Short mmCIF file of N, CA and C in Angstrom, two decimals:
data_model
loop_
_atom_site.label_atom_id
_atom_site.label_comp_id
_atom_site.label_asym_id
_atom_site.label_seq_id
_atom_site.Cartn_x
_atom_site.Cartn_y
_atom_site.Cartn_z
N MET A 28 -9.75 -34.40 -32.61
CA MET A 28 -10.92 -34.49 -31.77
C MET A 28 -9.80 -33.78 -30.47
N ALA A 29 -8.85 -34.25 -29.52
CA ALA A 29 -8.33 -34.31 -28.67
C ALA A 29 -7.82 -32.67 -28.44
N ASN A 30 -7.38 -32.65 -29.62
CA ASN A 30 -6.47 -31.09 -29.88
C ASN A 30 -7.81 -29.91 -29.89
N SER A 31 -8.55 -30.18 -30.21
CA SER A 31 -9.48 -29.22 -29.79
C SER A 31 -10.81 -28.93 -28.28
N SER A 32 -10.71 -30.10 -27.55
CA SER A 32 -10.76 -29.91 -26.71
C SER A 32 -10.02 -29.79 -25.30
N SER A 33 -8.51 -29.65 -25.79
CA SER A 33 -7.15 -28.68 -25.24
C SER A 33 -7.38 -27.35 -25.66
N THR A 34 -7.63 -27.71 -26.73
CA THR A 34 -8.02 -25.72 -27.18
C THR A 34 -8.92 -25.34 -26.10
N LYS A 35 -10.37 -26.24 -26.30
CA LYS A 35 -11.41 -25.60 -25.51
C LYS A 35 -11.10 -25.25 -23.81
N GLU A 36 -10.18 -26.39 -23.32
CA GLU A 36 -10.06 -26.20 -22.10
C GLU A 36 -9.08 -24.60 -21.48
N ARG A 37 -8.00 -24.79 -22.61
CA ARG A 37 -7.06 -23.69 -22.26
C ARG A 37 -7.78 -22.07 -22.59
N VAL A 38 -8.55 -21.67 -23.42
CA VAL A 38 -9.62 -20.85 -23.91
C VAL A 38 -10.37 -20.92 -22.17
N GLN A 39 -11.04 -21.93 -21.91
CA GLN A 39 -11.91 -21.39 -20.53
C GLN A 39 -11.21 -20.96 -19.46
N HIS A 40 -9.79 -21.55 -19.94
CA HIS A 40 -8.94 -21.25 -18.34
C HIS A 40 -8.01 -19.79 -18.28
N THR A 41 -7.88 -19.24 -19.83
CA THR A 41 -7.54 -17.53 -19.75
C THR A 41 -8.59 -16.90 -19.74
N SER A 42 -9.93 -17.55 -20.38
CA SER A 42 -11.29 -16.70 -19.73
C SER A 42 -11.76 -16.09 -18.28
N GLY A 43 -10.98 -17.58 -17.76
CA GLY A 43 -11.45 -17.36 -16.21
C GLY A 43 -10.29 -16.48 -15.31
N ARG A 44 -8.96 -16.35 -15.49
CA ARG A 44 -8.38 -15.86 -15.17
C ARG A 44 -8.48 -14.10 -15.27
N VAL A 45 -8.72 -13.82 -16.68
CA VAL A 45 -9.25 -12.61 -17.44
C VAL A 45 -10.56 -11.73 -16.37
N TYR A 46 -11.65 -12.96 -16.21
CA TYR A 46 -12.70 -12.74 -15.53
C TYR A 46 -11.83 -12.34 -13.98
N ASN A 47 -10.84 -13.13 -13.74
CA ASN A 47 -10.88 -13.15 -12.48
C ASN A 47 -9.98 -11.91 -11.96
N PHE A 48 -9.13 -10.93 -13.20
CA PHE A 48 -8.66 -10.67 -12.81
C PHE A 48 -9.54 -8.83 -13.13
N PHE A 49 -10.03 -8.82 -13.81
CA PHE A 49 -11.69 -7.64 -13.82
C PHE A 49 -12.24 -7.73 -12.64
N GLN A 50 -12.24 -8.63 -11.90
CA GLN A 50 -13.03 -9.13 -10.54
C GLN A 50 -12.21 -8.40 -9.66
N GLN A 51 -11.27 -8.75 -9.75
CA GLN A 51 -9.92 -8.04 -8.96
C GLN A 51 -10.05 -5.89 -8.75
N ALA A 52 -10.06 -6.20 -10.37
CA ALA A 52 -9.75 -4.76 -10.32
C ALA A 52 -10.97 -4.13 -9.55
N LEU A 53 -12.01 -5.04 -9.99
CA LEU A 53 -13.78 -4.13 -9.53
C LEU A 53 -13.89 -4.09 -7.99
N THR A 54 -13.32 -4.64 -7.53
CA THR A 54 -13.29 -5.00 -5.82
C THR A 54 -12.60 -3.30 -5.64
N ILE A 55 -10.93 -3.35 -6.20
CA ILE A 55 -10.45 -2.24 -5.29
C ILE A 55 -11.26 -0.95 -6.24
N ALA A 56 -11.41 -0.58 -7.10
CA ALA A 56 -12.10 -0.17 -7.55
C ALA A 56 -13.14 0.61 -6.66
N VAL A 57 -14.36 -0.17 -5.79
CA VAL A 57 -15.28 0.24 -5.37
C VAL A 57 -14.57 0.03 -4.12
N ILE A 58 -13.76 -0.25 -3.29
CA ILE A 58 -12.97 0.11 -2.40
C ILE A 58 -12.68 1.61 -2.69
N LEU A 59 -11.77 2.08 -4.20
CA LEU A 59 -11.36 3.25 -4.13
C LEU A 59 -12.59 4.52 -4.06
N PHE A 60 -13.81 4.01 -4.72
CA PHE A 60 -15.34 4.39 -4.73
C PHE A 60 -16.04 4.91 -3.53
N ILE A 61 -16.11 4.01 -2.84
CA ILE A 61 -16.09 4.40 -1.33
C ILE A 61 -15.02 5.35 -0.27
N SER A 62 -13.83 5.13 -0.87
CA SER A 62 -12.94 6.19 -0.61
C SER A 62 -13.27 7.93 -0.29
N LYS A 63 -13.33 7.61 -1.87
CA LYS A 63 -13.86 8.88 -2.91
C LYS A 63 -15.06 9.46 -1.96
N ILE A 64 -16.22 8.64 -1.53
CA ILE A 64 -17.01 9.31 -1.00
C ILE A 64 -16.80 9.59 0.51
N ILE A 65 -15.92 9.03 1.61
CA ILE A 65 -15.81 9.33 2.92
C ILE A 65 -14.59 10.53 2.45
N GLU A 66 -13.80 10.78 1.39
CA GLU A 66 -13.41 12.07 1.68
C GLU A 66 -14.08 13.02 1.01
N ALA A 67 -14.88 13.33 0.64
CA ALA A 67 -16.26 14.31 0.47
C ALA A 67 -16.50 14.89 1.47
N PHE A 68 -16.67 13.52 2.69
CA PHE A 68 -17.51 14.43 3.55
C PHE A 68 -16.89 14.65 4.76
N MET A 69 -15.05 14.12 5.16
CA MET A 69 -14.46 14.17 6.11
C MET A 69 -14.34 15.71 6.24
N PRO A 70 -14.15 16.35 7.36
CA PRO A 70 -13.30 17.45 7.83
C PRO A 70 -12.25 18.42 7.74
N ILE A 71 -11.05 16.61 7.58
CA ILE A 71 -9.99 17.26 7.34
C ILE A 71 -9.13 16.82 5.99
N PRO A 72 -8.99 17.32 5.35
CA PRO A 72 -8.42 17.08 3.90
C PRO A 72 -7.41 15.78 4.25
N MET A 73 -7.59 15.00 3.16
CA MET A 73 -6.94 13.44 3.33
C MET A 73 -7.09 13.34 1.66
N PRO A 74 -6.53 12.85 1.17
CA PRO A 74 -6.26 11.57 0.02
C PRO A 74 -7.53 10.49 0.23
N ALA A 75 -8.64 10.65 -0.49
CA ALA A 75 -8.88 9.18 -0.83
C ALA A 75 -7.89 7.86 -1.40
N SER A 76 -6.78 7.97 -1.76
CA SER A 76 -5.75 6.84 -1.90
C SER A 76 -5.19 6.47 -0.23
N VAL A 77 -5.13 7.09 0.56
CA VAL A 77 -4.64 6.71 1.81
C VAL A 77 -5.88 6.25 1.81
N ILE A 78 -7.34 7.19 2.37
CA ILE A 78 -8.60 6.35 2.81
C ILE A 78 -8.38 4.91 2.16
N GLY A 79 -8.93 4.92 1.31
CA GLY A 79 -8.78 3.64 0.26
C GLY A 79 -7.85 2.41 0.81
N LEU A 80 -6.75 2.38 0.92
CA LEU A 80 -5.57 1.54 1.52
C LEU A 80 -6.14 1.51 3.51
N VAL A 81 -6.62 2.39 4.16
CA VAL A 81 -6.70 2.09 5.20
C VAL A 81 -8.39 1.33 4.84
N LEU A 82 -9.12 1.61 4.26
CA LEU A 82 -10.19 0.56 4.16
C LEU A 82 -10.26 -1.03 3.52
N LEU A 83 -8.45 -1.05 2.76
CA LEU A 83 -8.54 -2.21 1.99
C LEU A 83 -7.70 -3.56 3.03
N PHE A 84 -7.27 -2.53 3.96
CA PHE A 84 -6.00 -2.96 5.30
C PHE A 84 -7.62 -3.37 5.95
N ILE A 85 -8.48 -2.36 6.47
CA ILE A 85 -9.46 -3.43 7.42
C ILE A 85 -10.50 -3.91 7.30
N ALA A 86 -10.35 -3.80 5.23
CA ALA A 86 -11.19 -5.77 4.70
C ALA A 86 -10.57 -6.77 4.80
N LEU A 87 -9.19 -6.50 4.22
CA LEU A 87 -8.54 -7.94 4.54
C LEU A 87 -8.17 -8.53 5.88
N CYS A 88 -8.58 -7.39 7.09
CA CYS A 88 -8.04 -7.88 8.50
C CYS A 88 -9.24 -8.30 9.10
N THR A 89 -10.41 -8.10 8.87
CA THR A 89 -11.88 -8.82 9.49
C THR A 89 -12.08 -9.42 8.51
N GLY A 90 -11.38 -9.94 7.20
CA GLY A 90 -11.80 -10.94 6.34
C GLY A 90 -13.13 -10.90 5.27
N ILE A 91 -13.65 -9.26 5.31
CA ILE A 91 -14.54 -9.07 4.39
C ILE A 91 -14.04 -9.17 2.74
N VAL A 92 -12.78 -8.76 2.62
CA VAL A 92 -12.09 -9.12 1.38
C VAL A 92 -11.07 -10.44 1.94
N LYS A 93 -10.82 -10.82 1.02
CA LYS A 93 -10.25 -12.41 0.98
C LYS A 93 -8.51 -11.75 -0.32
N LEU A 94 -7.83 -12.08 0.30
CA LEU A 94 -6.63 -11.81 -0.84
C LEU A 94 -6.32 -12.05 -1.61
N GLU A 95 -7.05 -13.43 -1.34
CA GLU A 95 -7.05 -13.87 -3.42
C GLU A 95 -8.17 -12.78 -3.86
N GLN A 96 -8.93 -12.11 -3.59
CA GLN A 96 -9.76 -11.32 -3.94
C GLN A 96 -9.18 -10.13 -4.76
N VAL A 97 -7.65 -9.72 -4.12
CA VAL A 97 -7.17 -8.70 -4.96
C VAL A 97 -5.82 -9.32 -4.84
N GLU A 98 -5.40 -9.76 -5.06
CA GLU A 98 -4.18 -10.63 -4.92
C GLU A 98 -3.24 -10.40 -6.38
N THR A 99 -3.95 -10.40 -7.14
CA THR A 99 -3.16 -10.39 -8.73
C THR A 99 -3.59 -8.88 -9.66
N VAL A 100 -3.84 -8.35 -8.86
CA VAL A 100 -4.14 -7.20 -9.29
C VAL A 100 -3.64 -6.10 -8.78
N GLY A 101 -3.37 -6.40 -6.96
CA GLY A 101 -2.19 -5.90 -6.64
C GLY A 101 -1.05 -5.98 -6.61
N THR A 102 -0.17 -7.06 -7.19
CA THR A 102 0.92 -7.53 -7.66
C THR A 102 1.43 -6.91 -8.41
N THR A 103 0.06 -6.89 -9.32
CA THR A 103 0.21 -6.45 -10.57
C THR A 103 0.74 -4.71 -10.80
N LEU A 104 -0.16 -4.16 -9.71
CA LEU A 104 -0.01 -2.38 -9.66
C LEU A 104 1.31 -2.15 -8.72
N THR A 105 1.96 -3.03 -7.88
CA THR A 105 3.22 -3.43 -7.33
C THR A 105 4.04 -3.16 -8.59
N ASN A 106 4.24 -4.31 -9.59
CA ASN A 106 5.05 -4.75 -10.10
C ASN A 106 5.21 -2.96 -11.32
N ASN A 107 4.05 -2.53 -11.41
CA ASN A 107 4.88 -1.06 -12.64
C ASN A 107 4.29 -0.20 -11.25
N ILE A 108 5.16 0.37 -10.40
CA ILE A 108 4.79 0.84 -9.21
C ILE A 108 5.73 2.45 -10.48
N SER A 109 6.59 1.69 -10.74
CA SER A 109 7.45 3.23 -11.36
C SER A 109 6.77 4.20 -12.41
N PHE A 110 5.87 2.95 -13.09
CA PHE A 110 5.05 3.98 -14.31
C PHE A 110 4.21 4.57 -13.90
N LEU A 111 3.84 4.44 -12.60
CA LEU A 111 2.20 5.04 -11.83
C LEU A 111 3.28 5.82 -11.42
N PHE A 112 4.14 6.32 -11.02
CA PHE A 112 4.81 7.36 -10.58
C PHE A 112 5.48 8.76 -11.22
N VAL A 113 5.25 8.39 -12.91
CA VAL A 113 5.46 9.22 -13.94
C VAL A 113 5.15 10.51 -13.28
N PRO A 114 3.52 10.13 -13.85
CA PRO A 114 3.03 11.58 -13.65
C PRO A 114 3.25 12.79 -12.26
N ALA A 115 3.72 12.23 -11.25
CA ALA A 115 3.58 12.86 -10.41
C ALA A 115 5.23 13.51 -10.03
N GLY A 116 6.12 12.71 -10.97
CA GLY A 116 7.52 13.83 -11.49
C GLY A 116 7.58 14.65 -12.10
N VAL A 117 6.52 14.29 -12.90
CA VAL A 117 6.25 15.56 -14.06
C VAL A 117 5.59 16.35 -13.54
N SER A 118 4.72 16.60 -12.25
CA SER A 118 3.68 17.30 -11.88
C SER A 118 5.45 18.52 -11.02
N VAL A 119 6.02 17.49 -10.20
CA VAL A 119 7.20 18.42 -9.46
C VAL A 119 8.02 18.95 -10.63
N ILE A 120 8.43 18.20 -11.64
CA ILE A 120 8.91 19.57 -12.66
C ILE A 120 7.98 20.70 -13.30
N ASN A 121 6.85 20.43 -13.05
CA ASN A 121 5.93 22.00 -13.55
C ASN A 121 6.35 22.86 -12.44
N SER A 122 6.85 22.52 -11.79
CA SER A 122 6.61 22.60 -10.40
C SER A 122 7.71 23.58 -10.09
N LEU A 123 9.14 23.35 -10.33
CA LEU A 123 10.48 23.92 -9.89
C LEU A 123 10.11 25.32 -9.97
N PRO A 124 9.36 25.83 -10.69
CA PRO A 124 9.63 27.53 -10.26
C PRO A 124 9.29 27.86 -8.71
N VAL A 125 8.76 27.43 -8.17
CA VAL A 125 8.02 27.32 -7.20
C VAL A 125 9.06 27.03 -5.93
N LEU A 126 8.91 25.67 -6.40
CA LEU A 126 10.07 24.78 -5.73
C LEU A 126 11.81 25.86 -5.27
N SER A 127 12.24 25.87 -6.13
CA SER A 127 13.17 27.20 -6.18
C SER A 127 13.39 28.69 -5.87
N GLN A 128 12.33 28.82 -5.27
CA GLN A 128 12.15 30.26 -4.32
C GLN A 128 12.42 29.52 -2.58
N SER A 129 12.76 28.55 -2.37
CA SER A 129 12.82 28.22 -1.00
C SER A 129 13.85 26.69 -1.41
N PRO A 130 14.62 26.59 -1.79
CA PRO A 130 15.12 25.19 -1.70
C PRO A 130 16.13 24.76 -0.16
N ILE A 131 16.89 25.75 0.33
CA ILE A 131 17.32 25.58 1.49
C ILE A 131 15.83 24.18 2.45
N LEU A 132 15.48 25.67 2.32
CA LEU A 132 13.75 25.21 4.18
C LEU A 132 13.47 23.87 3.12
N ILE A 133 13.51 23.59 1.97
CA ILE A 133 12.49 22.59 1.04
C ILE A 133 13.91 20.74 2.14
N ILE A 134 14.85 21.48 1.70
CA ILE A 134 15.75 20.06 1.99
C ILE A 134 15.90 19.86 2.94
N LEU A 135 15.84 21.15 4.05
CA LEU A 135 15.66 20.54 5.79
C LEU A 135 14.00 20.43 6.34
N LEU A 136 13.41 20.36 5.22
CA LEU A 136 12.15 19.78 5.29
C LEU A 136 12.25 17.92 4.91
N ILE A 137 12.72 17.79 3.74
CA ILE A 137 12.81 16.82 3.92
C ILE A 137 13.64 15.91 4.79
N ILE A 138 14.39 16.44 5.28
CA ILE A 138 15.82 15.69 6.55
C ILE A 138 14.87 14.74 7.73
N LEU A 139 14.35 16.44 8.19
CA LEU A 139 13.76 16.26 9.20
C LEU A 139 12.75 15.37 9.45
N SER A 140 11.85 15.00 8.06
CA SER A 140 10.49 14.37 8.14
C SER A 140 11.23 12.94 7.63
N THR A 141 11.77 12.70 6.92
CA THR A 141 12.36 11.57 7.09
C THR A 141 13.15 10.90 8.21
N ILE A 142 13.67 11.36 9.02
CA ILE A 142 14.92 11.27 10.88
C ILE A 142 13.16 10.55 11.43
N PHE A 143 12.19 12.21 10.95
CA PHE A 143 10.72 11.85 11.61
C PHE A 143 9.95 9.88 11.60
N LEU A 144 10.40 9.78 10.29
CA LEU A 144 9.65 8.88 9.45
C LEU A 144 10.55 7.72 10.49
N LEU A 145 11.65 7.49 9.89
CA LEU A 145 12.53 6.37 10.75
C LEU A 145 12.74 6.45 12.10
N ILE A 146 12.16 7.66 12.86
CA ILE A 146 12.09 6.73 14.27
C ILE A 146 10.72 6.18 14.18
N CYS A 147 9.61 6.64 13.64
CA CYS A 147 8.64 6.09 13.89
C CYS A 147 8.33 4.96 13.53
N THR A 148 9.07 4.43 12.64
CA THR A 148 8.90 3.33 12.30
C THR A 148 9.92 2.16 13.51
N GLY A 149 11.27 2.88 13.61
CA GLY A 149 11.61 2.14 14.72
C GLY A 149 11.05 1.83 15.74
N PHE A 150 9.97 2.41 16.11
CA PHE A 150 8.98 2.37 17.37
C PHE A 150 8.12 1.69 17.34
N ALA A 151 7.45 1.67 16.01
CA ALA A 151 6.17 0.81 15.59
C ALA A 151 6.89 -0.78 15.41
N SER A 152 8.27 -0.81 14.86
CA SER A 152 8.36 -2.60 14.42
C SER A 152 9.02 -3.11 16.18
N GLN A 153 9.18 -1.98 16.41
CA GLN A 153 9.80 -2.53 18.47
C GLN A 153 8.63 -2.65 19.18
N LEU A 154 7.59 -2.12 19.16
CA LEU A 154 5.89 -2.37 19.73
C LEU A 154 5.44 -3.70 19.06
N LEU A 155 5.44 -4.00 17.35
CA LEU A 155 5.68 -4.81 17.14
C LEU A 155 6.06 -6.46 17.25
N VAL A 156 7.11 -6.06 17.98
CA VAL A 156 7.80 -7.34 17.90
C VAL A 156 8.52 -7.36 19.49
N THR A 157 8.55 -6.23 20.19
CA THR A 157 8.77 -6.90 22.05
C THR A 157 7.40 -6.63 22.43
N LYS A 158 6.00 -6.27 22.26
CA LYS A 158 4.87 -5.88 22.82
C LYS A 158 5.41 -4.78 23.22
N SER A 159 6.26 -4.08 23.65
CA SER A 159 6.35 -2.73 24.22
C SER A 159 7.58 -2.13 23.75
N LEU A 160 6.56 -0.68 23.84
CA LEU A 160 7.16 -0.19 23.13
C LEU A 160 8.81 1.23 24.08
N PHE A 161 9.38 0.19 25.15
CA PHE A 161 10.75 0.44 26.34
C PHE A 161 11.00 -0.67 27.18
N PRO A 162 11.34 -1.34 26.51
CA PRO A 162 11.53 -2.70 26.87
C PRO A 162 12.35 -2.62 27.97
N SER A 163 12.06 -3.03 29.62
CA SER A 163 13.08 -3.36 30.80
C SER A 163 14.31 -3.95 30.77
N LYS A 164 14.86 -4.02 31.40
CA LYS A 164 16.02 -4.59 30.52
C LYS A 164 16.37 -6.54 31.17
N GLU A 165 15.23 -6.10 32.16
CA GLU A 165 14.65 -7.78 32.41
C GLU A 165 14.03 -9.02 31.56
N LYS A 166 13.56 -7.64 30.62
CA LYS A 166 12.92 -8.64 29.39
C LYS A 166 13.68 -8.88 28.78
N ASN A 167 14.71 -7.84 28.00
CA ASN A 167 15.68 -8.12 27.38
C ASN A 167 16.94 -9.44 27.45
N GLU A 168 16.41 -9.62 29.07
CA GLU A 168 17.96 -10.93 28.93
C GLU A 168 17.11 -11.62 29.14
N GLU A 169 15.56 -12.11 29.07
CA GLU A 169 14.87 -12.81 28.77
C GLU A 169 15.26 -13.47 27.74
N THR A 170 14.41 -12.24 26.96
CA THR A 170 14.49 -12.66 25.12
C THR A 170 16.51 -13.04 24.53
N SER A 171 17.54 -12.89 25.29
CA SER A 171 18.53 -12.93 25.11
C SER A 171 18.70 -14.20 25.26
N SER A 172 18.59 -14.52 26.91
CA SER A 172 18.95 -16.26 27.50
C SER A 172 17.93 -17.09 26.36
N ILE A 173 16.65 -16.85 25.53
CA ILE A 173 15.92 -17.89 25.22
C ILE A 173 16.25 -18.66 23.99
N GLY A 174 16.43 -16.90 23.60
CA GLY A 174 17.20 -17.16 21.85
C GLY A 174 18.36 -17.86 21.65
N GLY A 175 19.34 -17.89 22.82
CA GLY A 175 21.00 -18.37 22.57
C GLY A 175 21.38 -19.49 23.10
#
């Protein structure tokens, strides 16, 4: 009798986790659906996935969506991200004839955009850490004397 009650508890626990997973997936799907609608009405072309990320970020920051409501699905998607890039890789391979027309220009574009991204990331992290884009010498001396 005790064995059947523990089995029943395990089934309820597992079904609760599955329901929770589908509920989280539905939350992300609704946000993606809203981003698809926004994409259709935007005057500038922007991928719905980017709009969806911004919407999810805003929803998480404002508390509309709690982290627990999307954490399991988000972790699962992040753990399988390499699998999700396979279609993009196949698309690049299918576009090799187009890419081979100007390889130097493409390599230069990749290098310049990487440098630009690194600079922007550095400025953004500096802004977040020091609350100032260009900290003065006095602030640096105060920070170093406090830390040391």
